[in-house]
Short mmCIF file of C-alpha atoms and ligand atoms in Angstrom, two decimals:
data_model
loop_
_atom_site.label_atom_id
_atom_site.label_comp_id
_atom_site.label_asym_id
_atom_site.label_seq_id
_atom_site.Cartn_x
_atom_site.Cartn_y
_atom_site.Cartn_z
CA MET A 1 0.00 0.00 0.00
CA HIS A 2 1.14 3.54 -0.74
CA HIS A 3 2.82 5.00 2.36
CA LEU A 4 0.45 7.98 2.44
CA VAL A 5 -2.59 5.71 2.35
CA GLU A 6 -1.13 3.59 5.16
CA ARG A 7 -0.93 6.76 7.23
CA ILE A 8 -4.45 7.79 6.21
CA ALA A 9 -5.71 4.42 7.41
CA LYS A 10 -4.14 5.26 10.79
CA ARG A 11 -6.03 8.58 10.78
CA ASP A 12 -3.02 10.81 10.20
CA ILE A 13 -4.55 14.14 9.18
CA ARG A 14 -1.32 15.44 7.59
CA ALA A 15 -1.20 12.43 5.29
CA LEU A 16 -4.78 13.19 4.29
CA ALA A 17 -3.92 16.78 3.40
CA LYS A 18 -0.81 15.69 1.53
CA ALA A 19 -2.67 13.05 -0.47
CA ILE A 20 -5.29 15.57 -1.60
CA THR A 21 -2.55 17.94 -2.73
CA LEU A 22 -0.80 15.23 -4.75
CA VAL A 23 -4.01 14.22 -6.42
CA GLU A 24 -4.93 17.86 -7.11
CA ASN A 25 -1.58 18.32 -8.85
CA ASP A 26 -1.81 15.15 -10.94
CA HIS A 27 1.19 13.61 -9.23
CA ALA A 28 2.53 10.46 -10.91
CA ASP A 29 1.40 8.42 -7.87
CA LYS A 30 -2.19 9.56 -8.30
CA LEU A 31 -3.79 6.39 -9.65
CA ALA A 32 -1.80 4.21 -7.24
CA ILE A 33 -2.88 6.35 -4.29
CA MET A 34 -6.49 6.36 -5.40
CA GLN A 35 -6.60 2.59 -5.89
CA ASP A 36 -5.34 2.07 -2.36
CA VAL A 37 -7.70 4.73 -1.05
CA TYR A 38 -10.58 2.94 -2.73
CA SER A 39 -9.58 -0.34 -1.12
CA ILE A 40 -10.16 1.12 2.34
CA LYS A 41 -13.35 3.02 1.57
CA LYS A 42 -15.86 3.47 4.35
CA ASN A 43 -19.04 4.67 2.64
CA GLY A 44 -19.45 7.97 4.43
CA MET A 45 -22.37 10.19 3.42
CA VAL A 46 -21.48 12.65 0.67
CA VAL A 47 -23.68 15.72 0.49
CA GLY A 48 -23.24 18.60 -1.97
CA LEU A 49 -24.52 22.11 -1.45
CA THR A 50 -24.70 24.45 -4.40
CA GLY A 51 -26.33 27.79 -5.12
CA SER A 52 -25.69 31.39 -6.05
CA PRO A 53 -22.94 33.40 -4.36
CA GLY A 54 -24.09 34.57 -0.96
CA ALA A 55 -27.11 32.24 -0.76
CA GLY A 56 -25.90 31.06 2.62
CA LYS A 57 -24.20 27.77 1.77
CA SER A 58 -21.29 28.22 4.17
CA SER A 59 -23.59 29.36 6.94
CA LEU A 60 -25.67 26.24 6.41
CA VAL A 61 -22.58 24.06 6.33
CA ASN A 62 -21.50 25.60 9.59
CA ARG A 63 -24.86 24.84 11.21
CA LEU A 64 -24.85 21.33 9.80
CA ILE A 65 -21.41 20.70 11.29
CA THR A 66 -22.69 21.71 14.72
CA HIS A 67 -25.77 19.53 14.28
CA LEU A 68 -23.71 16.51 13.18
CA ARG A 69 -21.06 16.93 15.87
CA ALA A 70 -23.84 16.88 18.47
CA GLU A 71 -24.86 13.50 17.02
CA GLY A 72 -21.26 12.34 17.45
CA LYS A 73 -20.49 12.31 13.73
CA THR A 74 -17.21 13.49 12.23
CA VAL A 75 -17.38 15.88 9.28
CA ALA A 76 -15.13 16.82 6.36
CA VAL A 77 -15.94 19.93 4.34
CA ILE A 78 -14.62 20.47 0.83
CA ALA A 79 -15.21 24.01 -0.42
CA VAL A 80 -14.82 24.24 -4.19
CA ASP A 81 -14.52 27.47 -6.08
CA PRO A 82 -14.44 26.86 -9.83
CA THR A 83 -14.05 30.57 -10.52
CA SER A 84 -10.78 30.89 -8.66
CA PRO A 85 -7.39 29.54 -9.71
CA PHE A 86 -6.18 29.80 -6.11
CA SER A 87 -7.31 27.51 -3.40
CA GLY A 88 -7.39 29.18 -0.04
CA GLY A 89 -8.80 32.50 -1.11
CA ALA A 90 -12.29 31.15 -1.46
CA LEU A 91 -12.13 29.81 2.03
CA LEU A 92 -11.13 33.03 3.70
CA GLY A 93 -14.72 34.02 4.41
CA ASP A 94 -15.53 30.44 5.31
CA ARG A 95 -12.74 30.36 7.85
CA VAL A 96 -14.48 33.16 9.66
CA ARG A 97 -17.89 31.53 9.27
CA MET A 98 -16.74 28.09 10.38
CA ASN A 99 -14.19 29.40 12.85
CA GLU A 100 -15.62 27.63 15.87
CA HIS A 101 -14.93 24.26 14.23
CA PHE A 102 -11.30 24.77 13.34
CA ALA A 103 -9.93 23.45 16.61
CA ASP A 104 -12.22 20.41 16.52
CA ASP A 105 -10.47 17.13 15.66
CA GLY A 106 -13.68 15.71 14.31
CA VAL A 107 -13.88 18.38 11.62
CA TYR A 108 -11.64 18.83 8.58
CA ILE A 109 -12.08 21.80 6.24
CA ARG A 110 -10.35 22.00 2.89
CA SER A 111 -10.70 24.30 -0.10
CA MET A 112 -10.06 23.40 -3.73
CA ALA A 113 -9.78 25.49 -6.85
CA THR A 114 -9.06 25.03 -10.53
CA ARG A 115 -5.42 24.28 -11.06
CA GLY A 116 -5.11 22.60 -14.41
CA SER A 117 -5.78 19.19 -13.01
CA LEU A 118 -6.02 16.71 -15.88
CA GLY A 119 -9.53 15.50 -15.29
CA GLY A 120 -10.54 18.97 -14.17
CA LEU A 121 -11.78 20.21 -10.88
CA ALA A 122 -14.63 17.73 -10.68
CA ARG A 123 -12.20 14.82 -10.93
CA ALA A 124 -9.92 16.23 -8.25
CA THR A 125 -12.92 16.90 -6.01
CA LYS A 126 -14.18 13.33 -6.37
CA ASP A 127 -10.75 12.03 -5.41
CA ALA A 128 -10.61 14.38 -2.41
CA ILE A 129 -14.03 13.13 -1.31
CA ARG A 130 -12.80 9.54 -1.51
CA ILE A 131 -9.66 10.38 0.48
CA CYS A 132 -11.75 11.98 3.23
CA ASP A 133 -14.01 8.94 3.20
CA ALA A 134 -11.07 6.53 3.49
CA PHE A 135 -9.87 8.52 6.49
CA GLY A 136 -13.18 7.71 8.10
CA PHE A 137 -15.23 10.89 8.15
CA ASP A 138 -18.88 10.00 8.66
CA VAL A 139 -20.16 12.88 6.56
CA ILE A 140 -18.48 14.77 3.74
CA LEU A 141 -20.03 18.10 2.81
CA VAL A 142 -19.07 19.65 -0.54
CA GLU A 143 -19.82 23.33 -1.08
CA THR A 144 -19.62 24.81 -4.59
CA VAL A 145 -20.29 28.37 -5.64
CA GLY A 146 -22.41 29.25 -8.63
CA VAL A 147 -24.36 27.49 -11.31
CA GLY A 148 -21.91 26.75 -14.13
CA GLN A 149 -20.87 23.53 -15.81
CA SER A 150 -18.16 22.62 -13.32
CA GLU A 151 -20.61 22.88 -10.43
CA LEU A 152 -22.95 20.59 -12.30
CA ASP A 153 -20.13 18.13 -12.87
CA ILE A 154 -19.16 18.23 -9.22
CA MET A 155 -22.71 17.73 -8.05
CA LYS A 156 -23.02 14.63 -10.21
CA LEU A 157 -20.38 13.08 -7.93
CA VAL A 158 -22.20 13.37 -4.62
CA ASP A 159 -24.91 11.16 -3.13
CA THR A 160 -27.29 14.02 -2.40
CA THR A 161 -27.35 17.43 -4.06
CA VAL A 162 -28.86 20.27 -2.05
CA VAL A 163 -29.68 23.40 -4.05
CA VAL A 164 -29.74 26.51 -1.87
CA LEU A 165 -32.03 29.36 -2.96
CA THR A 166 -33.11 32.63 -1.40
CA PRO A 167 -36.38 34.56 -1.71
CA ASN A 168 -36.61 37.28 -4.36
CA SER A 169 -33.25 36.55 -5.91
CA GLY A 170 -34.35 35.38 -9.35
CA ASP A 171 -32.59 32.08 -8.69
CA VAL A 172 -35.48 30.07 -10.04
CA LEU A 173 -34.84 31.31 -13.58
CA GLN A 174 -31.24 30.20 -13.21
CA ILE A 175 -32.38 26.74 -12.21
CA PHE A 176 -34.12 26.34 -15.55
CA LYS A 177 -31.31 27.77 -17.59
CA ALA A 178 -28.43 25.99 -15.96
CA GLY A 179 -29.89 22.50 -15.84
CA ILE A 180 -29.95 22.51 -12.04
CA MET A 181 -33.34 20.81 -12.09
CA GLU A 182 -31.68 17.68 -13.41
CA ILE A 183 -29.37 17.40 -10.44
CA ALA A 184 -31.38 18.79 -7.51
CA ASP A 185 -32.33 16.17 -4.95
CA LEU A 186 -33.52 18.66 -2.39
CA PHE A 187 -34.23 22.39 -2.36
CA VAL A 188 -33.46 24.70 0.52
CA ILE A 189 -35.08 28.10 0.79
CA ASN A 190 -32.53 29.81 3.01
CA LYS A 191 -32.98 33.32 4.41
CA ALA A 192 -36.58 32.38 5.06
CA ASP A 193 -36.69 35.42 7.34
CA LEU A 194 -36.83 37.60 4.22
CA PRO A 195 -40.05 38.39 2.31
CA GLY A 196 -41.07 36.33 -0.73
CA VAL A 197 -40.77 32.85 0.80
CA GLY A 198 -44.32 31.80 -0.04
CA LYS A 199 -43.97 32.80 -3.66
CA LEU A 200 -40.65 30.98 -4.09
CA LYS A 201 -42.02 27.87 -2.43
CA ALA A 202 -45.06 27.83 -4.74
CA LEU A 203 -42.83 28.21 -7.78
CA LEU A 204 -40.56 25.41 -6.62
CA ARG A 205 -43.52 23.12 -5.94
CA GLU A 206 -44.66 23.64 -9.51
CA LEU A 207 -41.18 22.96 -10.82
CA VAL A 208 -40.83 19.81 -8.77
CA HIS A 209 -44.21 18.47 -9.86
CA SER A 210 -43.64 19.14 -13.54
CA ASN A 211 -40.38 17.24 -13.35
CA ASN A 212 -41.03 13.54 -13.82
CA ARG A 213 -37.40 12.51 -14.00
CA ALA A 214 -36.94 12.20 -10.26
CA GLN A 215 -37.58 8.75 -8.83
CA HIS A 216 -37.96 10.20 -5.38
CA GLU A 217 -39.77 13.09 -3.78
CA ILE A 218 -37.78 16.30 -4.01
CA ALA A 219 -38.22 17.97 -0.65
CA ILE A 220 -38.33 21.72 -0.15
CA VAL A 221 -36.97 22.83 3.22
CA LYS A 222 -37.06 26.34 4.68
CA THR A 223 -34.08 27.45 6.75
CA ILE A 224 -32.79 30.56 8.47
CA SER A 225 -29.18 29.71 9.01
CA THR A 226 -28.46 32.88 10.96
CA GLU A 227 -31.05 31.72 13.53
CA ASN A 228 -30.24 27.99 13.33
CA SER A 229 -33.77 27.35 12.16
CA GLY A 230 -34.74 24.40 9.94
CA ILE A 231 -31.37 22.65 10.23
CA HIS A 232 -32.80 19.59 11.96
CA GLU A 233 -35.42 19.11 9.23
CA LEU A 234 -32.81 19.69 6.53
CA TRP A 235 -30.65 16.91 7.88
CA GLU A 236 -33.69 14.65 8.18
CA LYS A 237 -34.53 15.17 4.50
CA ILE A 238 -30.91 14.60 3.49
CA THR A 239 -30.94 11.32 5.42
CA GLU A 240 -34.17 10.26 3.73
CA HIS A 241 -32.68 10.91 0.33
CA HIS A 242 -29.54 9.02 1.27
CA HIS A 243 -31.72 6.06 2.17
CA PHE A 244 -33.36 6.27 -1.26
CA VAL A 245 -29.99 6.20 -3.02
CA PHE A 246 -28.54 3.24 -1.14
CA HIS A 247 -31.56 1.15 -0.27
CA THR A 248 -33.91 1.23 -3.25
CA GLU A 249 -33.72 -0.26 -6.73
CA ALA A 250 -34.05 3.17 -8.37
CA GLY A 251 -31.24 4.45 -6.17
CA LYS A 252 -28.99 1.57 -7.13
CA LYS A 253 -29.66 2.27 -10.79
CA ARG A 254 -28.56 5.83 -10.21
CA LEU A 255 -25.35 4.69 -8.52
CA SER A 256 -24.68 2.33 -11.37
CA GLN A 257 -25.09 5.12 -13.92
CA GLN A 258 -22.81 7.39 -11.89
CA ASN A 259 -20.17 4.68 -11.79
CA GLN A 260 -20.41 4.02 -15.50
CA MET A 261 -19.84 7.69 -16.21
CA GLU A 262 -16.90 7.81 -13.83
CA ILE A 263 -15.23 4.76 -15.37
CA LEU A 264 -15.56 6.22 -18.87
CA GLU A 265 -14.14 9.51 -17.67
CA LEU A 266 -11.17 7.85 -15.99
CA ILE A 267 -10.39 5.93 -19.19
CA ARG A 268 -10.77 9.13 -21.23
CA ASP A 269 -8.28 10.89 -18.92
CA GLU A 270 -5.75 8.09 -19.32
CA ILE A 271 -6.06 8.10 -23.12
CA TRP A 272 -5.74 11.86 -23.15
CA ARG A 273 -2.63 11.63 -21.00
CA GLU A 274 -1.09 9.17 -23.49
CA ILE A 275 -2.00 11.11 -26.63
CA HIS A 276 -0.78 14.32 -25.10
CA SER A 277 2.64 12.97 -24.22
CA PHE A 278 2.91 11.10 -27.56
CA ILE A 279 2.36 14.29 -29.52
CA ARG A 280 4.44 16.49 -27.27
CA GLN A 281 7.43 14.19 -27.57
CA HIS A 282 7.08 13.42 -31.28
CA PRO A 283 9.74 15.19 -33.39
CA ASP A 284 7.49 15.23 -36.49
CA PHE A 285 4.60 17.10 -34.96
CA PRO A 286 4.52 20.47 -36.76
CA GLN A 287 5.57 23.53 -34.78
CA GLU A 288 3.78 25.95 -37.05
CA LEU A 289 0.04 25.38 -36.90
CA ALA A 290 -1.39 28.72 -37.98
CA THR A 291 -2.61 27.57 -41.38
CA VAL A 292 -3.12 23.82 -41.00
CA ASP A 293 -6.41 21.97 -41.54
CA PRO A 294 -7.23 20.99 -37.94
CA TYR A 295 -9.53 18.11 -38.99
CA LYS A 296 -6.92 16.51 -41.21
CA LEU A 297 -4.13 16.97 -38.72
CA ALA A 298 -6.22 15.63 -35.86
CA ASN A 299 -7.20 12.58 -37.87
CA ASP A 300 -3.65 11.91 -39.11
CA TRP A 301 -2.19 12.13 -35.62
CA TYR A 302 -4.96 10.12 -34.04
CA GLN A 303 -4.28 7.32 -36.56
CA LYS A 304 -0.54 7.67 -36.05
CA TRP A 305 -0.97 7.39 -32.28
CA LYS A 306 -3.13 4.27 -32.69
CA ILE A 307 -0.31 2.59 -34.62
CA GLU A 308 2.85 3.96 -33.04
CA GLY A 309 1.75 5.25 -29.67
CA ARG A 310 1.25 1.97 -27.86
N1 GTP B 401 -31.06 37.25 6.62
C1 GTP B 401 -30.35 36.13 6.50
N2 GTP B 401 -29.06 36.22 6.14
C2 GTP B 401 -28.36 35.07 6.01
C3 GTP B 401 -28.95 33.81 6.24
N3 GTP B 401 -28.02 32.86 6.02
C4 GTP B 401 -26.88 33.49 5.66
N4 GTP B 401 -27.08 34.84 5.66
C5 GTP B 401 -26.08 35.86 5.35
O1 GTP B 401 -25.78 35.80 3.96
C6 GTP B 401 -24.41 36.14 3.74
C7 GTP B 401 -23.75 35.09 2.89
O2 GTP B 401 -23.68 33.89 3.60
P1 GTP B 401 -22.65 32.72 3.23
O3 GTP B 401 -22.97 31.59 4.15
O4 GTP B 401 -21.28 33.21 3.15
O5 GTP B 401 -23.15 32.38 1.77
P2 GTP B 401 -22.41 31.44 0.68
O6 GTP B 401 -23.51 30.90 -0.15
O7 GTP B 401 -21.51 30.47 1.34
O8 GTP B 401 -21.57 32.50 -0.13
P3 GTP B 401 -20.39 32.19 -1.19
O9 GTP B 401 -19.57 31.07 -0.66
O10 GTP B 401 -19.66 33.47 -1.29
O11 GTP B 401 -21.10 31.83 -2.45
C8 GTP B 401 -23.77 36.30 5.11
O12 GTP B 401 -23.71 37.66 5.42
C9 GTP B 401 -24.73 35.59 6.02
O13 GTP B 401 -24.73 36.13 7.32
C10 GTP B 401 -30.33 33.76 6.65
O14 GTP B 401 -30.92 32.71 6.86
N5 GTP B 401 -30.96 34.96 6.74
MG1 MG B 402 -19.42 30.03 0.96
#
């Protein structure tokens, strides 16, 4: 077993941090580490929270940590900011918001950002989730900002996706546009102390009912994270959804589809890695590409790689 994974199995938090960094940076040991990590997986609950900037995701995460710690559960938080090339920056505000948990051994908080990882941020995030799981965290919370493609990709990797909305923010339009409806397992109306809650809830109900894709009921939970209100119910609904995923036929089908996608993506990444290094190291690959026919060149080099590149 990889020495870092041996240390992770012994609950060495520095090994955990180190392993995530290696994987984030596409270290040569990555696949070896991840295979060993997978061999000691623990099946912790993986919950994603997504929503517009400022919707209250971190505040909710903070409240959920407190709630879960009171139940004796350990919690890892992965904060992902696809808009930032620097990890750390995104978490600055979160550090303040989750400050009370920083000294707690049962809580691990980590931020991730785009850094040219081969499989992209979603891939690196999935690996980080698995590393936290192998360490033995009971619950892994993943917070992502925004409603772009990378958030969608990341949310496809969690067991339960919570979409956080706020009254009167126009978020509902975004849900339609960005394909959020396809990934939402549960809606939270946070900042329920503000006006417009009833209207948003009615809109969401309509949305949920007109969506026949879901094999389970999509709950709508109201929270006021500043007042610690609705957190208990939120966790209850998350737990119910988790039960659906792991203990029903429809849930198993969903897991199977997720796995199929992941396997294809991992293979794609490996092929890409090979083609990339084949072309980069090949003396005949043209330096000057300004006027070439990209289709012809792509086809020629793809065929060449199939013959010579193996
Ligand atoms: N009135 C009200 N304000 C809230 C509530 N929850 C959070 N806020 C405030 O909303 C602001 C943003 O909260 P965050 O938890 O940082 O939101 P976020 O979604 O994590 O923000 P980003 O990570 O920047 O996208 C903070 O000033 C919170 O105090 C709530 O229930 N009611
Ligand atoms: Mg946040």
